[in-house]
XYZ file of C-alpha atoms in Angstrom:
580
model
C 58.914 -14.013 33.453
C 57.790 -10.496 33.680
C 55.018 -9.018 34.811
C 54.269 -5.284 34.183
C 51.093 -2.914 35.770
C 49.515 -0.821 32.926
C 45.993 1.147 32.787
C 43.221 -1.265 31.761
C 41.566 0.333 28.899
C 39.722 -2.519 27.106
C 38.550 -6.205 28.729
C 39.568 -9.387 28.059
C 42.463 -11.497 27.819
C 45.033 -12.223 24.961
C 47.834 -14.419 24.660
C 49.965 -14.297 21.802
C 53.094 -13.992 19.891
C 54.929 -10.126 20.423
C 54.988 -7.839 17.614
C 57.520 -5.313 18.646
C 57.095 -1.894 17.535
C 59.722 0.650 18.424
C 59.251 4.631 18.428
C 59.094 5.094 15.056
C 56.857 2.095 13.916
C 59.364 0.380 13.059
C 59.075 -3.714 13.484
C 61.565 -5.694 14.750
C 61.759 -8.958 13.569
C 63.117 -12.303 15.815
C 64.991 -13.473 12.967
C 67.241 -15.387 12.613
C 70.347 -16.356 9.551
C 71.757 -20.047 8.613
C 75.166 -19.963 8.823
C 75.705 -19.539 5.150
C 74.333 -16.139 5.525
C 75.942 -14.867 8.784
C 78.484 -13.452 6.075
C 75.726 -11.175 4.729
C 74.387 -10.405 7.634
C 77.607 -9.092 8.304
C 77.933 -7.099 5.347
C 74.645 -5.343 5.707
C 75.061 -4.288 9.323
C 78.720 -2.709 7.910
C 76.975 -1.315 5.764
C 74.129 0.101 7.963
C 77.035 1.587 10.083
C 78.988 3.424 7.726
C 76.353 4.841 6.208
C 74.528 5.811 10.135
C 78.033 7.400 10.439
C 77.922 9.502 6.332
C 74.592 10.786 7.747
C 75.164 11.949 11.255
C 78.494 13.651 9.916
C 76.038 15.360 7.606
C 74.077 16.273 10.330
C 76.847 17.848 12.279
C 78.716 19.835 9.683
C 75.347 21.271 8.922
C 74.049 22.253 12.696
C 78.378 23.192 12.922
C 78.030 25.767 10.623
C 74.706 27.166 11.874
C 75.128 27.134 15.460
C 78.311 26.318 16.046
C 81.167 23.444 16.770
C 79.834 23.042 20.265
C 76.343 22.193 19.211
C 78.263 19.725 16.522
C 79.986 18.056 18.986
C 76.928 16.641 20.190
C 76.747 14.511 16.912
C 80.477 13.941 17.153
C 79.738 11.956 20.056
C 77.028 9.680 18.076
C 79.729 9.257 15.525
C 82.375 8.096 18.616
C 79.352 5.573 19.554
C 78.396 3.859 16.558
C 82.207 3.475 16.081
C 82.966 1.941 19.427
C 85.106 -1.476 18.895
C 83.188 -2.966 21.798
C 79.676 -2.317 20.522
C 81.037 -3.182 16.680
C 82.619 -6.561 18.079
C 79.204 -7.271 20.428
C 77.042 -6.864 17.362
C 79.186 -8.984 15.039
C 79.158 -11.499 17.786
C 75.473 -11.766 18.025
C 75.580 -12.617 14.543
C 78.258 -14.780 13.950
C 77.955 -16.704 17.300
C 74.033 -16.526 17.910
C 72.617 -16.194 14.284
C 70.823 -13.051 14.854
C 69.634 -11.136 11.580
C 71.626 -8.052 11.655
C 68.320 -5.808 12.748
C 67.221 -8.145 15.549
C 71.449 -7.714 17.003
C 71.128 -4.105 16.665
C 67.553 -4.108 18.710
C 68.875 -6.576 21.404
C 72.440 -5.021 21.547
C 71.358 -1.089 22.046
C 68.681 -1.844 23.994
C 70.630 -3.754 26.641
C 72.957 -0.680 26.721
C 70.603 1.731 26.861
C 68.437 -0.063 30.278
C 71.970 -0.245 32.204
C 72.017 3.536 31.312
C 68.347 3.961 32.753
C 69.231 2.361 35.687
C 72.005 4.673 36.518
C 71.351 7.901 38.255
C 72.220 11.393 36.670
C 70.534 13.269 34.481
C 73.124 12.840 31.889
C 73.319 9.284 32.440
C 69.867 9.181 31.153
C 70.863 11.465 28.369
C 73.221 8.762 27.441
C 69.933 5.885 26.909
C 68.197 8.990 24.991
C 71.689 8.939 22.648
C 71.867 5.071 22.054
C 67.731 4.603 21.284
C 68.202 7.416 18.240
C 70.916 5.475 17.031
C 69.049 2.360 17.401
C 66.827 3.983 15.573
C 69.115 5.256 12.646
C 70.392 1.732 12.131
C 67.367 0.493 11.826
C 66.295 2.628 9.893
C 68.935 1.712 7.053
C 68.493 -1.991 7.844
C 64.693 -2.431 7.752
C 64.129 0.870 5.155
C 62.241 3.830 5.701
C 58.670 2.274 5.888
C 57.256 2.600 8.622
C 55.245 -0.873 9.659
C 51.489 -0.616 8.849
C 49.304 -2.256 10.919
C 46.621 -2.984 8.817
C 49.167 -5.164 6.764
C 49.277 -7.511 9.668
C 48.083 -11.107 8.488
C 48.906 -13.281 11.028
C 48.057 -13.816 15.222
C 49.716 -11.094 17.201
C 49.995 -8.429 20.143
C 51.681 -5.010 19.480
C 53.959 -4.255 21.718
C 55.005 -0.084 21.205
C 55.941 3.062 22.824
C 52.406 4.488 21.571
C 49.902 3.876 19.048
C 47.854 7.065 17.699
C 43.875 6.567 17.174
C 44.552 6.107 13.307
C 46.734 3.650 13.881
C 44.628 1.509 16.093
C 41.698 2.107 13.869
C 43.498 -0.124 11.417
C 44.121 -3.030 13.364
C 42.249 -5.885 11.863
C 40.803 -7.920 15.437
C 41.251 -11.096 13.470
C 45.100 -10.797 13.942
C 45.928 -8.070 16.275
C 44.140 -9.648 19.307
C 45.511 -7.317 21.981
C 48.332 -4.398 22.216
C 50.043 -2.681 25.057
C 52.114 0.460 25.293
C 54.747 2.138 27.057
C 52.484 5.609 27.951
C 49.178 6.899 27.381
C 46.223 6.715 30.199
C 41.992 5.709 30.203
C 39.964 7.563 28.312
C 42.662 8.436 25.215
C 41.168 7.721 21.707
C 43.488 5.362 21.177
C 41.877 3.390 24.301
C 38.545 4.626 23.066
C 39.112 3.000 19.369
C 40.616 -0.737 21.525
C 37.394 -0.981 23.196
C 35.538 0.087 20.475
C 36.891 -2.513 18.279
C 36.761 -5.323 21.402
C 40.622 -5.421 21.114
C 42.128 -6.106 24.737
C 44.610 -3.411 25.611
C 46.855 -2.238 28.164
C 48.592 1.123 28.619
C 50.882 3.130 30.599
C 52.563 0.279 31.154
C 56.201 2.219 31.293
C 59.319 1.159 29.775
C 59.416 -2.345 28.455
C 60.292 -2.468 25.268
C 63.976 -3.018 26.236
C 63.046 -6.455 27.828
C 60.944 -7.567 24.847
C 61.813 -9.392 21.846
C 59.745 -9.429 18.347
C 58.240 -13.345 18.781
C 58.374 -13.515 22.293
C 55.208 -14.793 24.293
C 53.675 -12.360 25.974
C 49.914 -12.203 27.839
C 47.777 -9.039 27.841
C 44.612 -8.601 30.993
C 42.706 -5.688 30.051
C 40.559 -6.899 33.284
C 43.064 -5.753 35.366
C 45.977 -3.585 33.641
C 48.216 -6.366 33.891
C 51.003 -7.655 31.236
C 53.149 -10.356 31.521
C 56.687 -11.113 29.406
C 57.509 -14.682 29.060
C 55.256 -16.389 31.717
C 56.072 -19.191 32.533
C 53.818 -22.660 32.027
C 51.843 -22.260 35.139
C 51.030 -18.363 34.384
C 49.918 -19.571 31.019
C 47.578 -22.296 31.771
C 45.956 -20.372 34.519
C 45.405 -17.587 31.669
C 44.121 -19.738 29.075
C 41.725 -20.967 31.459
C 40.564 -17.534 31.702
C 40.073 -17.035 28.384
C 38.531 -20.294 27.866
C 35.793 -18.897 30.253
C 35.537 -15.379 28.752
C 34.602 -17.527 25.331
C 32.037 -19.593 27.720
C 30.625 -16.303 29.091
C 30.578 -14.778 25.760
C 28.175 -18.069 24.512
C 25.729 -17.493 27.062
C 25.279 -13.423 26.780
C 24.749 -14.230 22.760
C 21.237 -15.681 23.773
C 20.395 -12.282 25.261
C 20.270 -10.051 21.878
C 17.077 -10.127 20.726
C 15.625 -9.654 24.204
C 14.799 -6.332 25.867
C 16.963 -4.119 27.896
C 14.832 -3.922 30.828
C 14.815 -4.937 34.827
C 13.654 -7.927 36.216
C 10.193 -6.009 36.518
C 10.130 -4.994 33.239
C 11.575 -1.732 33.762
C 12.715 -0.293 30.267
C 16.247 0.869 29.475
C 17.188 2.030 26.169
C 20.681 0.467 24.951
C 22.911 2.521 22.232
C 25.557 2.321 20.287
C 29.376 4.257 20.358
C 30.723 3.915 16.841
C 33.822 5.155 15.232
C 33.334 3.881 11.717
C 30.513 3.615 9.416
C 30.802 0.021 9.260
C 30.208 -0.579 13.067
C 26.602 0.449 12.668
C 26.003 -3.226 11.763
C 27.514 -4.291 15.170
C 25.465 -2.331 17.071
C 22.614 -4.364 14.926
C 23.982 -7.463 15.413
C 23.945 -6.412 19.346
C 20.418 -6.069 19.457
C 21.333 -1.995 20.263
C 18.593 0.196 19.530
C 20.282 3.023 17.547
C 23.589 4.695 17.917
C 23.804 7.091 21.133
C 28.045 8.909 19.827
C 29.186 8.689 15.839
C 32.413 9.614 16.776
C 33.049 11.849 13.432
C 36.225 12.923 14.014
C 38.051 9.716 12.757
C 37.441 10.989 9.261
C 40.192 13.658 10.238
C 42.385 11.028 11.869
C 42.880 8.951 8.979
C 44.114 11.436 6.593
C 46.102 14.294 6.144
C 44.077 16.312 4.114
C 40.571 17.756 5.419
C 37.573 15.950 4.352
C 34.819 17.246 1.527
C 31.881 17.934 2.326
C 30.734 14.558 0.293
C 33.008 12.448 1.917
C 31.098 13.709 4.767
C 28.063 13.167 3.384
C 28.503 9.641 2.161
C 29.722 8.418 5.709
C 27.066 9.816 7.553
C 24.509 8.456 4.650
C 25.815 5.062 5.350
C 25.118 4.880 9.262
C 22.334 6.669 8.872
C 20.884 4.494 6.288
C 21.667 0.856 8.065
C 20.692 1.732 11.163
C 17.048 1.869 9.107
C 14.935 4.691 10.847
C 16.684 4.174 14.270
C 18.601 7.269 16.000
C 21.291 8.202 15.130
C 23.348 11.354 17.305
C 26.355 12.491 15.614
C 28.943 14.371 17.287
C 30.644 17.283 15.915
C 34.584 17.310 15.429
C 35.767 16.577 19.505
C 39.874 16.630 18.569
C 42.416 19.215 19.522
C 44.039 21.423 16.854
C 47.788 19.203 17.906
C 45.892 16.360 16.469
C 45.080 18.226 12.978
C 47.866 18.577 10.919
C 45.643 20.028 8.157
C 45.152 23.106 10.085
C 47.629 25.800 11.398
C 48.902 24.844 14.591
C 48.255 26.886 17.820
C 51.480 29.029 18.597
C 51.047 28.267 22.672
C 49.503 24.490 23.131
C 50.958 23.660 26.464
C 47.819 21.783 27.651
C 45.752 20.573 24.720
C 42.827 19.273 27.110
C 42.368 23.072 28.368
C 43.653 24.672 24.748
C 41.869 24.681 21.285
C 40.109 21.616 20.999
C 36.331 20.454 20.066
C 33.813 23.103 19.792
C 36.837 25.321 20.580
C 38.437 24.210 17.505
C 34.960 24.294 15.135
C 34.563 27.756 15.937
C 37.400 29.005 15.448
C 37.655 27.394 11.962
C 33.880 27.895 10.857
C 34.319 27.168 7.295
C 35.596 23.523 8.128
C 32.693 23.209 10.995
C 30.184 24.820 8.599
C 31.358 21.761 5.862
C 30.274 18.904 8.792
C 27.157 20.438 9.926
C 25.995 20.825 5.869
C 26.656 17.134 5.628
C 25.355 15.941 8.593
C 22.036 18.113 7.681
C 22.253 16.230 4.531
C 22.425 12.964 5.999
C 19.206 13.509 8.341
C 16.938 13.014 4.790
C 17.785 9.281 5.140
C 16.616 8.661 8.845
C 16.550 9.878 12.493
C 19.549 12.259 12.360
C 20.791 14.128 15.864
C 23.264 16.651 16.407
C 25.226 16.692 19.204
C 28.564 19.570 20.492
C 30.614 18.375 22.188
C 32.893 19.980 25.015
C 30.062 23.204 25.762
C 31.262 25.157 28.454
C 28.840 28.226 28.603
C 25.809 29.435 27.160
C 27.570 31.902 24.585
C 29.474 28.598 22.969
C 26.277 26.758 22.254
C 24.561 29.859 20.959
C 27.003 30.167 18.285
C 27.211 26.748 17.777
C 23.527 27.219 16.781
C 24.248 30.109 14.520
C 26.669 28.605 12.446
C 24.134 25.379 12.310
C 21.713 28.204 11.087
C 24.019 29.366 8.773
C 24.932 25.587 7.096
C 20.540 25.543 6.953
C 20.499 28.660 4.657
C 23.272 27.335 2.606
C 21.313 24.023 2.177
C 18.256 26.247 1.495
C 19.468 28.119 -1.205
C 21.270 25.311 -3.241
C 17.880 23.647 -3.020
C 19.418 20.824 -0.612
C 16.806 18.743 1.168
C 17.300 18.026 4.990
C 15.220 17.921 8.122
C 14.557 21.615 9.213
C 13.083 19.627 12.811
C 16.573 18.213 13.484
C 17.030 17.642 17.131
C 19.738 19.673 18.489
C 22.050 18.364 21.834
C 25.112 18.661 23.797
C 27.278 16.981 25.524
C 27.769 17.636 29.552
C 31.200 17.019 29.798
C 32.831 19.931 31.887
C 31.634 20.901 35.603
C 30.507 24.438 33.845
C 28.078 22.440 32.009
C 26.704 20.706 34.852
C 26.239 23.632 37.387
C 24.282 25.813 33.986
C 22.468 22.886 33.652
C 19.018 24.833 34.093
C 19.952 27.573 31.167
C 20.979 24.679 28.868
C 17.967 23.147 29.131
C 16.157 25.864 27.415
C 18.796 25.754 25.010
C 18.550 22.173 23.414
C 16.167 19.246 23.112
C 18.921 16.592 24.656
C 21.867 15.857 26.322
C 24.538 13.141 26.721
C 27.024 13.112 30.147
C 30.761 11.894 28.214
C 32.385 10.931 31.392
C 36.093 10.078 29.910
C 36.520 14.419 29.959
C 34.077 14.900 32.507
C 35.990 12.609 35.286
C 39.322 14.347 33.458
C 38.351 18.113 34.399
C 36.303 17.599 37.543
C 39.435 15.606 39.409
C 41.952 18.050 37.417
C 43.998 14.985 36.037
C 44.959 14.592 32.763
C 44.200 11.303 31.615
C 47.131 10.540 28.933
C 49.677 10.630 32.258
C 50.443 7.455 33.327
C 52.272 9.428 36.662
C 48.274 10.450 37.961
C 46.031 8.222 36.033
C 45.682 6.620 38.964
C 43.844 9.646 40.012
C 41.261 9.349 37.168
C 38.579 7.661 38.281
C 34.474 7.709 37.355
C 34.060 6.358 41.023
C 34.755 9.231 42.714
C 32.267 10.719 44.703
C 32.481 13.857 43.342
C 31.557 12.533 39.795
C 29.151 10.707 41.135
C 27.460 14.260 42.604
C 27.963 15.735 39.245
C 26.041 12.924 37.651
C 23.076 13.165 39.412
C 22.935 16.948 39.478
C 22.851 16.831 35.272
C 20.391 13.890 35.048
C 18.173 15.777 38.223
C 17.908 18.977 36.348
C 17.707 17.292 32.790
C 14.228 15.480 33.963
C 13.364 18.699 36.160
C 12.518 19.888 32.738
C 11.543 16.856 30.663
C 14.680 16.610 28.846
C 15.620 13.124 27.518
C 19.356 12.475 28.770
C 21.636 9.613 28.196
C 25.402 8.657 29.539
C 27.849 8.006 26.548
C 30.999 8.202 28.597
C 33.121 4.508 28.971
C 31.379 4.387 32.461
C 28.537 3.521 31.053
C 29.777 0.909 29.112
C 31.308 -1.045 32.331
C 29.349 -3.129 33.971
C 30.511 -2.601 37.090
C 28.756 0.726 37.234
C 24.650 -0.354 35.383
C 22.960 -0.877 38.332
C 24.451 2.923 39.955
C 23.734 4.636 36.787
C 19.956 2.832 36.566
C 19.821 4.057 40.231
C 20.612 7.492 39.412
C 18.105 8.000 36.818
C 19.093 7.526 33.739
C 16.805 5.536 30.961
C 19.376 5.379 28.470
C 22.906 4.129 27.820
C 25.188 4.354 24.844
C 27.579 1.734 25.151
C 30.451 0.108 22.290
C 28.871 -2.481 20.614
C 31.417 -5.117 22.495
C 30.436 -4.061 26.277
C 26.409 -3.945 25.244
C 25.649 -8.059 26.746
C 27.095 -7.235 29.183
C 25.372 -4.433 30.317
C 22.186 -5.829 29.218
C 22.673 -9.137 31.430
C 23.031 -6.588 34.476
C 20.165 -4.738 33.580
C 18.199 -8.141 33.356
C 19.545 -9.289 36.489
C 18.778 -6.742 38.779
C 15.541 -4.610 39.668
C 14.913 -1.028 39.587
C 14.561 -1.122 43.418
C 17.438 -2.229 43.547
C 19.587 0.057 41.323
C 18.233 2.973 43.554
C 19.480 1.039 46.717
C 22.635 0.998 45.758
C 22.953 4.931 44.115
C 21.608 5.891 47.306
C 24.509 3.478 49.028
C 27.352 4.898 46.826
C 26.338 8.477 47.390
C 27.118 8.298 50.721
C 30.575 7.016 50.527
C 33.789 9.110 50.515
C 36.157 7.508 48.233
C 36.467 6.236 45.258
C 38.158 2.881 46.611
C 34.924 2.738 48.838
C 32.303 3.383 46.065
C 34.699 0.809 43.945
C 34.820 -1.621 46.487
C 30.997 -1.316 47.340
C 30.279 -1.784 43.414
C 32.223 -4.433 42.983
C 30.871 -6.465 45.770
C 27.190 -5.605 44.852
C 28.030 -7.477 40.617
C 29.514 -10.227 42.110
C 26.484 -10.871 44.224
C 24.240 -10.528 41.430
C 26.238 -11.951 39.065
C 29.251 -14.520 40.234
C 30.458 -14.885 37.160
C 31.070 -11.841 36.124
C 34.734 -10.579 35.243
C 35.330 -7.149 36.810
């Protein structure tokens, strides 16, 4: 057995078969041969190896001639590698003696290597584990075929096991059979962790190397309550987690009863309960939640899903479909919130060291109005069919939002002049998401007619951490004081001047944090349609009095273990059974 610490991204518990997906998507299978067809097995791994070693020769007469035989000697040693007697008569072995298709050998083989390299210290030692993975990779490659494994194909029980997984990729998963996934790197608050919770998918990340110890069939168990995954467990470690998620399924029962009833305190004080939704066809969760309207459309995950930019109609005809089964209720849709390293339809910046500070959301619109001017025309569309919003993301200063305006102006007259209908009262909002934001909080006001506090960047640039580093995502925390403080300045100055403002970020879809939030001020929460039951039991637990008790309590601490620690004792009070 093996147990691993990750980054808990999304709750819950899975326990399942391992699908193992290496760097390059590819899946490797825990397969095994009879014994009449170790002989072809055979065959096809000879054949995988000459023709790794035709292509890498390619490969280094052609860098050879460019840059030199030095820089072709680095492929000569591949070629020395894949032809190594020992690793030829280990791989044969595996097969003839243990049955092992040829691709599961090369995966078990190489990837034993390659972690007694890792272990070693030297730079070039390390080099070495970077050398055997590609050619890992370039065996499989010929053994398994140039596809690269799509998840959405999945049809049977699993958790994926990979270095990464992008947001597209996770988008596809199908919850039925991917029930959980864990990777290698990544940190809270990525889209990819973003899309897991949004789809209810417990997920791990950050997890560091692993993939070496895991086989494609294994057993494996995945706590997105605490960040944990374990290879192998044994029987004990497996019937004390299937007790778990026999509860979770008990808990899950009760909150059901709770959906038609109101979001309020114990003295009936009222808190309005959104929706985050990626997808068009999430609006009906957030209906089947009992959630009153959708607080974040995340609308960049019609650029994530293809490589070509969207029409305007294709636009159009997602935002028509939200906006049309959420019948009359809100609906705020956020302009494109993705960095230009994520868009491979657009030129890429020359200089992107650090995307999070670079060209990315309103950044990115305004710099390419024509494709910013295309959403805002079909969003404006869209707001004929029901209570459309429009909400920027990532404002920094006044000057942004202002053009951000005039460009909305702009996609108006063009709407005007093809004789488009659309609501010429469409509220306008952005999001407060960077400390500038906060501290021009009495400008903005006069600037829009809402806002919404995204704490996944907010927590990111007031703590300077970047969240997709496992090495400080420790360090990113929404219980840090100083968050805290930056929360209550926006939500003091929003109702200083009677402006409605809500909290979209994850923290307000964690439990853990509803009755500090409620205690701050806000009125409304937009949570993912999995985490809303939750939040509502809390709310319906608990008084208002209360809530602003414990604010007041958390305000005064000085860490975020305190405020953690402090929050976590105050749920469990309330509510025993609560996981947290």
């Amino acid at each position: 057995m093996l147990r691993l610490q990750g980054i808990a991204v999304s709750p819950g518990v899975a326990i399942g078969e391992a699908l193992v997906l290496d760097n390059e998507g590819f899946r490797i299978p825990r397969r095994f041969v009879s014994r009449d067809g170790v002989e072809v097995e055979l065959e096809r791994l000879a054949q995988a190896i000459q023709d790794t070693v035709d292509e890498i020769e390619v490969n280094r007469q052609r860098i050879a001639e460019r840059l030199g035989d030095d820089y072709g000697a680095i492929f000569s040693a591949h070629i020395q590698m894949v032809n190594d007697p020992r690793l030829r008569e280990e791989l044969e072995a595996s097969i003839r003696e243990r049955h092992y298709s040829a691709e599961y050998a090369v995966s078990r083989v190489l990837r034993r290597y390659a972690k007694v390299f890792q272990s070693l210290e030297g730079p070039h030692l390390a080099e070495r584990a970077s050398d055997i993975f590609d050619i890992e990779k370039r065996l499989l490659k010929r053994l398994l075929g140039e596809r690269r494994e799509e998840l959405a194909h999945v049809t049977s029980p699993v958790l994926v096991l990979a270095r990464s997984l992008t947001p597209s990729e996770t988008a596809s998963m199908k919850p039925e059979f991917v029930r959980g996934f864990v990777t290698e790197i990544g940190g809270p608050g990525s889209h990819t962790a973003i899309v897991a919770e949004g789809l209810g998918i417990p997920a791990v990340v950050g997890a560091g190397s692993f993939l070496s110890d895991v086989s494609g069939g294994e057993t494996v168990i995945i706590d997105g309550d605490e960040g944990v995954v374990i290879l192998r467990p044994n029987e004990e470690t497996l019937a004390r987690y299937r007790h778990e998620v026999d509860e979770q399924l008990s808990l899950m029962a009760r909150l059901s009863t709770l959906k038609d009833l109101p979001c309020e305190t114990r003295e009936g004080y009222r808190i309005s309960l959104l929706g985050n939704i990626e997808f068009p066809s999430e609006a009906a969760l957030c209906l089947d939640r009992g959630l009153e309207g959708v607080g974040l459309y995340r609308t960049e995950f019609l650029y994530l899903t293809r490589t070509d930019i969207p029409t305007e109609e294709e636009h159009y005809e997602a935002y028509r479909e939200v906006t049309i089964a959420m019948g009359g209720r809100p609906v705020v849709m956020r302009t494109l919130d993705l960095g230009a390293d994520k868009l491979s339809m657009i030129p890429q910046p020359e200089d992107e060291n650090n995307p999070f500070l670079g060209l990315r959301s309103i950044r990115l619109a305004l710099k390419h109005v024509d494709l910013f001017r295309t959403q805002l025309r079909a969003i404006l569309r869209a707001s004929v069919h029901g209570d459309v919003r429009i909400m920027f993301p990532l404002i920094s200063n006044v000057l942004e939002l202002r053009r951000a305006r005039m460009v909305l102006a702009d996609a108006m007259e063009d709407l005007e002049e093809r004789g488009i209908a659309f609501d010429r009262e469409i509220k306008v909002g952005m999001m407060v998401e960077v400390p500038s934001a906060v501290v021009m909080m009495d400008r903005f006001v006069e600037e829009v007619d809402f806002f919404s506090i995204g704490t996944n960047d907010l927590v990111q640039y007031a703590l300077a951490v970047d969240r997709s580093n496992k090495d400080v995502a420790a360090l990113y925390t929404s219980a840090d004081p100083s968050v805290l403080r930056l929360v209550k300045m926006a939500i003091d100055a929003a109702d200083a001047a009677d402006k409605p403002i809500s909290m979209c970020g994850q923290m307000s879809g964690a439990p853990l944090y509803t009755m500090l939030l409620i205690g701050l001020g806000l009125r409304t929460l937009s949570v993912t349609p999995a985490a809303a039951l939750e939040v509502k039991r809390v709310c319906r637990s608990t008084t208002f009095e209360h809530c602003q008790s414990v604010a007041q309590r958390a305000l005064e601490l000085e860490s975020a273990r305190d405020v953690k620690t402090y929050l976590r004792e105050e749920l469990q009070r309330l509510l025993p059974d609560q996981p947290i």
